[in-house]
JSON list of C-alpha atoms in Angstrom, two decimals:
[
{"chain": "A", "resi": 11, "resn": "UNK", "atom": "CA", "xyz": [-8.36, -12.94, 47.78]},
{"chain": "A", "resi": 12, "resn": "UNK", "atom": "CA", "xyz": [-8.58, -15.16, 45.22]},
{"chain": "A", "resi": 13, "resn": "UNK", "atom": "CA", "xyz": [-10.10, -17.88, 47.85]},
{"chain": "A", "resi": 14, "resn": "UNK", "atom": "CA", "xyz": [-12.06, -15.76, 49.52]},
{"chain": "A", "resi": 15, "resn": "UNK", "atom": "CA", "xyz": [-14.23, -15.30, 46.60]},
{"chain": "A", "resi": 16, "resn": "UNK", "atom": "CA", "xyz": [-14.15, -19.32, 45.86]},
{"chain": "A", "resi": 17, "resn": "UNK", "atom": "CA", "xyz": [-11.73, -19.33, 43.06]},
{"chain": "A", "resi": 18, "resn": "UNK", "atom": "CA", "xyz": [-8.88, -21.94, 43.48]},
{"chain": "A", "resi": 19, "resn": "UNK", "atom": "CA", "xyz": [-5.19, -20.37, 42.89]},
{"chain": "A", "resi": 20, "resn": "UNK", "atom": "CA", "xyz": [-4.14, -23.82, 41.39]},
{"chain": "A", "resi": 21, "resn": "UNK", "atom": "CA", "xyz": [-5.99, -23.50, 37.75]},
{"chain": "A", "resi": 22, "resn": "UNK", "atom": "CA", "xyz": [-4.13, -26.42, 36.07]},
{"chain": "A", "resi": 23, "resn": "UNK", "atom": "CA", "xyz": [-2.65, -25.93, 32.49]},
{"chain": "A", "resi": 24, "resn": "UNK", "atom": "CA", "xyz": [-5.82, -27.89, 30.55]},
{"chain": "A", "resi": 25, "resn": "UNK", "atom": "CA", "xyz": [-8.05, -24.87, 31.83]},
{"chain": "A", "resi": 26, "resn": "UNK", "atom": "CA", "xyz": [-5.21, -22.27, 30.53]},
{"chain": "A", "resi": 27, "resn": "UNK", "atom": "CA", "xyz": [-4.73, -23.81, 27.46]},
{"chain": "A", "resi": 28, "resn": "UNK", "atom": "CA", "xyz": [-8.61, -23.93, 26.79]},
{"chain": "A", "resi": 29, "resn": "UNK", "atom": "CA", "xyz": [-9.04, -20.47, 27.34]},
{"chain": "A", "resi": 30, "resn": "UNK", "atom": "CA", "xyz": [-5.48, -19.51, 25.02]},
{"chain": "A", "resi": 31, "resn": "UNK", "atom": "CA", "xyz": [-7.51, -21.39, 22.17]},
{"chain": "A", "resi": 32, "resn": "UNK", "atom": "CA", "xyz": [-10.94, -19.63, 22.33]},
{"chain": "A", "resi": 33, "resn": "UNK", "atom": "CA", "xyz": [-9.31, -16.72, 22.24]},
{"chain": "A", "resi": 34, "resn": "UNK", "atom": "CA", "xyz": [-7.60, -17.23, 19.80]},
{"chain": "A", "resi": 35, "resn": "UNK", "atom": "CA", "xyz": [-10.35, -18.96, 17.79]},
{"chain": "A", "resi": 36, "resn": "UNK", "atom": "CA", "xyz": [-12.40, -15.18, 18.61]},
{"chain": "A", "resi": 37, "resn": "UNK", "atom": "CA", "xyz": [-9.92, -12.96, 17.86]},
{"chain": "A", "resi": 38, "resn": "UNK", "atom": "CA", "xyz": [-9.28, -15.45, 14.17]},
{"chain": "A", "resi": 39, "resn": "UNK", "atom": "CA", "xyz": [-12.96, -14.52, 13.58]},
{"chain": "A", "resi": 40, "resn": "UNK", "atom": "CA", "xyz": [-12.77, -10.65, 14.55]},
{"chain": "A", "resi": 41, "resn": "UNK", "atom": "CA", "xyz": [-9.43, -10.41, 12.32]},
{"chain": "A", "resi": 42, "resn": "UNK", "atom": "CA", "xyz": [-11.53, -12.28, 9.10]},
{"chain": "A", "resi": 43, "resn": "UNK", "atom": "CA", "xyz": [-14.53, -9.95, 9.85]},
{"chain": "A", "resi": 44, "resn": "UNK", "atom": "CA", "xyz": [-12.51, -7.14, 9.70]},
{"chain": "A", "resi": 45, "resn": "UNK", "atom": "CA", "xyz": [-10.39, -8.37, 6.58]},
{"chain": "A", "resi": 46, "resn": "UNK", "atom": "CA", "xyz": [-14.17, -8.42, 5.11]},
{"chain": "A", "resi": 47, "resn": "UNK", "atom": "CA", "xyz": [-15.19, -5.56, 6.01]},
{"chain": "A", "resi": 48, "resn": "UNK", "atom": "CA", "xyz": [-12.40, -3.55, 4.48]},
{"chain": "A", "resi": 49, "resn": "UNK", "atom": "CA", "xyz": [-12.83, -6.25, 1.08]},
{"chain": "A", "resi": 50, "resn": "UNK", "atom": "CA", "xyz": [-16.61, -4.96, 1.08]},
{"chain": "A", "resi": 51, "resn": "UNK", "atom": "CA", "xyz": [-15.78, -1.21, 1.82]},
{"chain": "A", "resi": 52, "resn": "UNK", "atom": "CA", "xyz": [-13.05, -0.81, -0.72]},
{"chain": "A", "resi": 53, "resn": "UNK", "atom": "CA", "xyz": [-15.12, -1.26, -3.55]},
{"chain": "A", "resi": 54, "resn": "UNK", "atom": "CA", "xyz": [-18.15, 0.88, -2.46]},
{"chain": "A", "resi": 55, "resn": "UNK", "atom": "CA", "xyz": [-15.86, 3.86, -1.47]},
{"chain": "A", "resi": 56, "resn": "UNK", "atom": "CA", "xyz": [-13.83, 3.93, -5.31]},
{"chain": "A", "resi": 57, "resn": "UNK", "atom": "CA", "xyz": [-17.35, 3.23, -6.77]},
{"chain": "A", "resi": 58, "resn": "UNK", "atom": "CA", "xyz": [-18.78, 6.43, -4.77]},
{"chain": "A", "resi": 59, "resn": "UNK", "atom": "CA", "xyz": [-15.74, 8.47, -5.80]},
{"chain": "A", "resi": 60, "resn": "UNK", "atom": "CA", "xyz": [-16.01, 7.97, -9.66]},
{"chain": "A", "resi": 61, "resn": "UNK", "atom": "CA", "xyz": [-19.70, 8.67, -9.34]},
{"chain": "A", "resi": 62, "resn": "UNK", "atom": "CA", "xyz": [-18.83, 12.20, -8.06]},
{"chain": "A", "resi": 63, "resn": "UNK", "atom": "CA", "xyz": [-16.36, 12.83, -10.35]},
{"chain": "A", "resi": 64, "resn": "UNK", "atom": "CA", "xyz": [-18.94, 12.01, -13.09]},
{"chain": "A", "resi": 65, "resn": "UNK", "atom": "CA", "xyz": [-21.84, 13.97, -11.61]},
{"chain": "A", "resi": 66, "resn": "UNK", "atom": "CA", "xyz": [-19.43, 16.81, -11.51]},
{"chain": "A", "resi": 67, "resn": "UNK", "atom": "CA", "xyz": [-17.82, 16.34, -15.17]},
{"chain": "A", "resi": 68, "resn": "UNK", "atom": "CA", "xyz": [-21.26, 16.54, -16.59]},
{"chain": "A", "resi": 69, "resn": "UNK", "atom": "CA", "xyz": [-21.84, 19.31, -14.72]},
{"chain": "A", "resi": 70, "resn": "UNK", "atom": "CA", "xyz": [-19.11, 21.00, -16.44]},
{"chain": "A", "resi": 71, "resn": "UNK", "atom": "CA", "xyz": [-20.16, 19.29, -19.61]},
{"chain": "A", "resi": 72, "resn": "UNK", "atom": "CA", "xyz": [-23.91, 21.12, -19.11]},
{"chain": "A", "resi": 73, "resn": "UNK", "atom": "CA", "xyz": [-21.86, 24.33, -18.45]},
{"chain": "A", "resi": 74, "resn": "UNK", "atom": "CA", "xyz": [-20.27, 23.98, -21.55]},
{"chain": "A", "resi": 75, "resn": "UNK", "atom": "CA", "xyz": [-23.65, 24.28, -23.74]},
{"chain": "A", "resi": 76, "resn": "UNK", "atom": "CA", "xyz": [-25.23, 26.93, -21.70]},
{"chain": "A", "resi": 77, "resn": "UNK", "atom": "CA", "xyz": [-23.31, 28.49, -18.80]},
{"chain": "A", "resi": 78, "resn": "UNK", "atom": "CA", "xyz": [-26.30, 30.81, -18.16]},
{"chain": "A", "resi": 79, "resn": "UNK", "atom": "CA", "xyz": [-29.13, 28.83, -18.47]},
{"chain": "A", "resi": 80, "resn": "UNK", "atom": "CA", "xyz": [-28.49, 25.34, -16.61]},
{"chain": "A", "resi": 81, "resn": "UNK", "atom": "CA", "xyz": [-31.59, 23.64, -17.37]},
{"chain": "A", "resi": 82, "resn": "UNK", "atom": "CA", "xyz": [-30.94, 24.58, -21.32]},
{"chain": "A", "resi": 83, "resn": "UNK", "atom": "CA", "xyz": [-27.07, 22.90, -21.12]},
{"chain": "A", "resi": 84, "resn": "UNK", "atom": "CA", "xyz": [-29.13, 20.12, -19.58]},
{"chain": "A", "resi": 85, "resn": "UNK", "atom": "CA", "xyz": [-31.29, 19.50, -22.32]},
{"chain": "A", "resi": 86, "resn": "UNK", "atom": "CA", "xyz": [-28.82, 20.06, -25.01]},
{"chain": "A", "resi": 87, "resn": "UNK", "atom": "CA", "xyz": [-26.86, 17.61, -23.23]},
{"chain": "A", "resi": 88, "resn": "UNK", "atom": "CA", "xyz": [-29.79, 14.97, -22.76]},
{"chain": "A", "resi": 89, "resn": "UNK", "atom": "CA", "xyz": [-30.08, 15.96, -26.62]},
{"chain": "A", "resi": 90, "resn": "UNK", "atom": "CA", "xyz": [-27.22, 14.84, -27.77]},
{"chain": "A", "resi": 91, "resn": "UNK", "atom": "CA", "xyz": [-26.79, 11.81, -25.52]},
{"chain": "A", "resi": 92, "resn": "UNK", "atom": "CA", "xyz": [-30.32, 10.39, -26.69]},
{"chain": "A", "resi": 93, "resn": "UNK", "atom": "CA", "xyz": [-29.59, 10.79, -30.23]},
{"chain": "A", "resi": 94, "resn": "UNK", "atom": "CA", "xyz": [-26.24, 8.96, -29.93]},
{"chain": "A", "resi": 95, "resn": "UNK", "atom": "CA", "xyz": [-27.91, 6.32, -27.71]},
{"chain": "A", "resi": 96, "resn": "UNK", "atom": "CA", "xyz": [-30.63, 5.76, -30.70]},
{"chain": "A", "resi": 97, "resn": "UNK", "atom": "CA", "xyz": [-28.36, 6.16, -33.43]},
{"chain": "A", "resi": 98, "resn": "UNK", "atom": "CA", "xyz": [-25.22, 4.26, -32.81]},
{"chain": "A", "resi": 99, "resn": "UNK", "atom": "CA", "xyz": [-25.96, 2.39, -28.86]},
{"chain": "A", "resi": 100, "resn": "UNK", "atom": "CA", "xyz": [-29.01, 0.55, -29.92]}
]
């Protein structure tokens, strides 16, 4: 079948050998792109996760001031935080 469609059965071993190293040298590249990927990801993904967990401790922090009133906690918090950041930060 092979023949029919003008394809020699007889490949000799240069021609295997070729194609063994380009793939090779391909899949090297997918594997370091992939290593990447995951280097790049890592980071971003524990650097999302402690934002959350401080968006939601200063939520509780806000409920803390004013568990009725939200936007009152939030300005007693903003408060508090601005006078420390003129008084001791800066």
């Amino acid at each position: 079948m092979l023949e029919q469609l003008g394809f020699s059965k007889d490949l000799n071993v240069e021609t295997w050998a070729l194609a063994f190293m380009i793939s090779a040298i391909l899949l090297g590249m997918i594997i370091v792109q992939y290593v990447f990927a995951w280097g790049i990801f890592i980071p971003i993904l524990l650097l999302n996760i402690i934002i959350v967990v401080l968006i939601i401790n200063f939520a509780k922090l806000v409920n803390i001031f004013a568990p009725k009133k939200a936007f009152s906690g939030l300005m007693a918090a903003m408060f508090v935080f601005l006078m420390w950041l003129q008084n001791y930060a800066l």
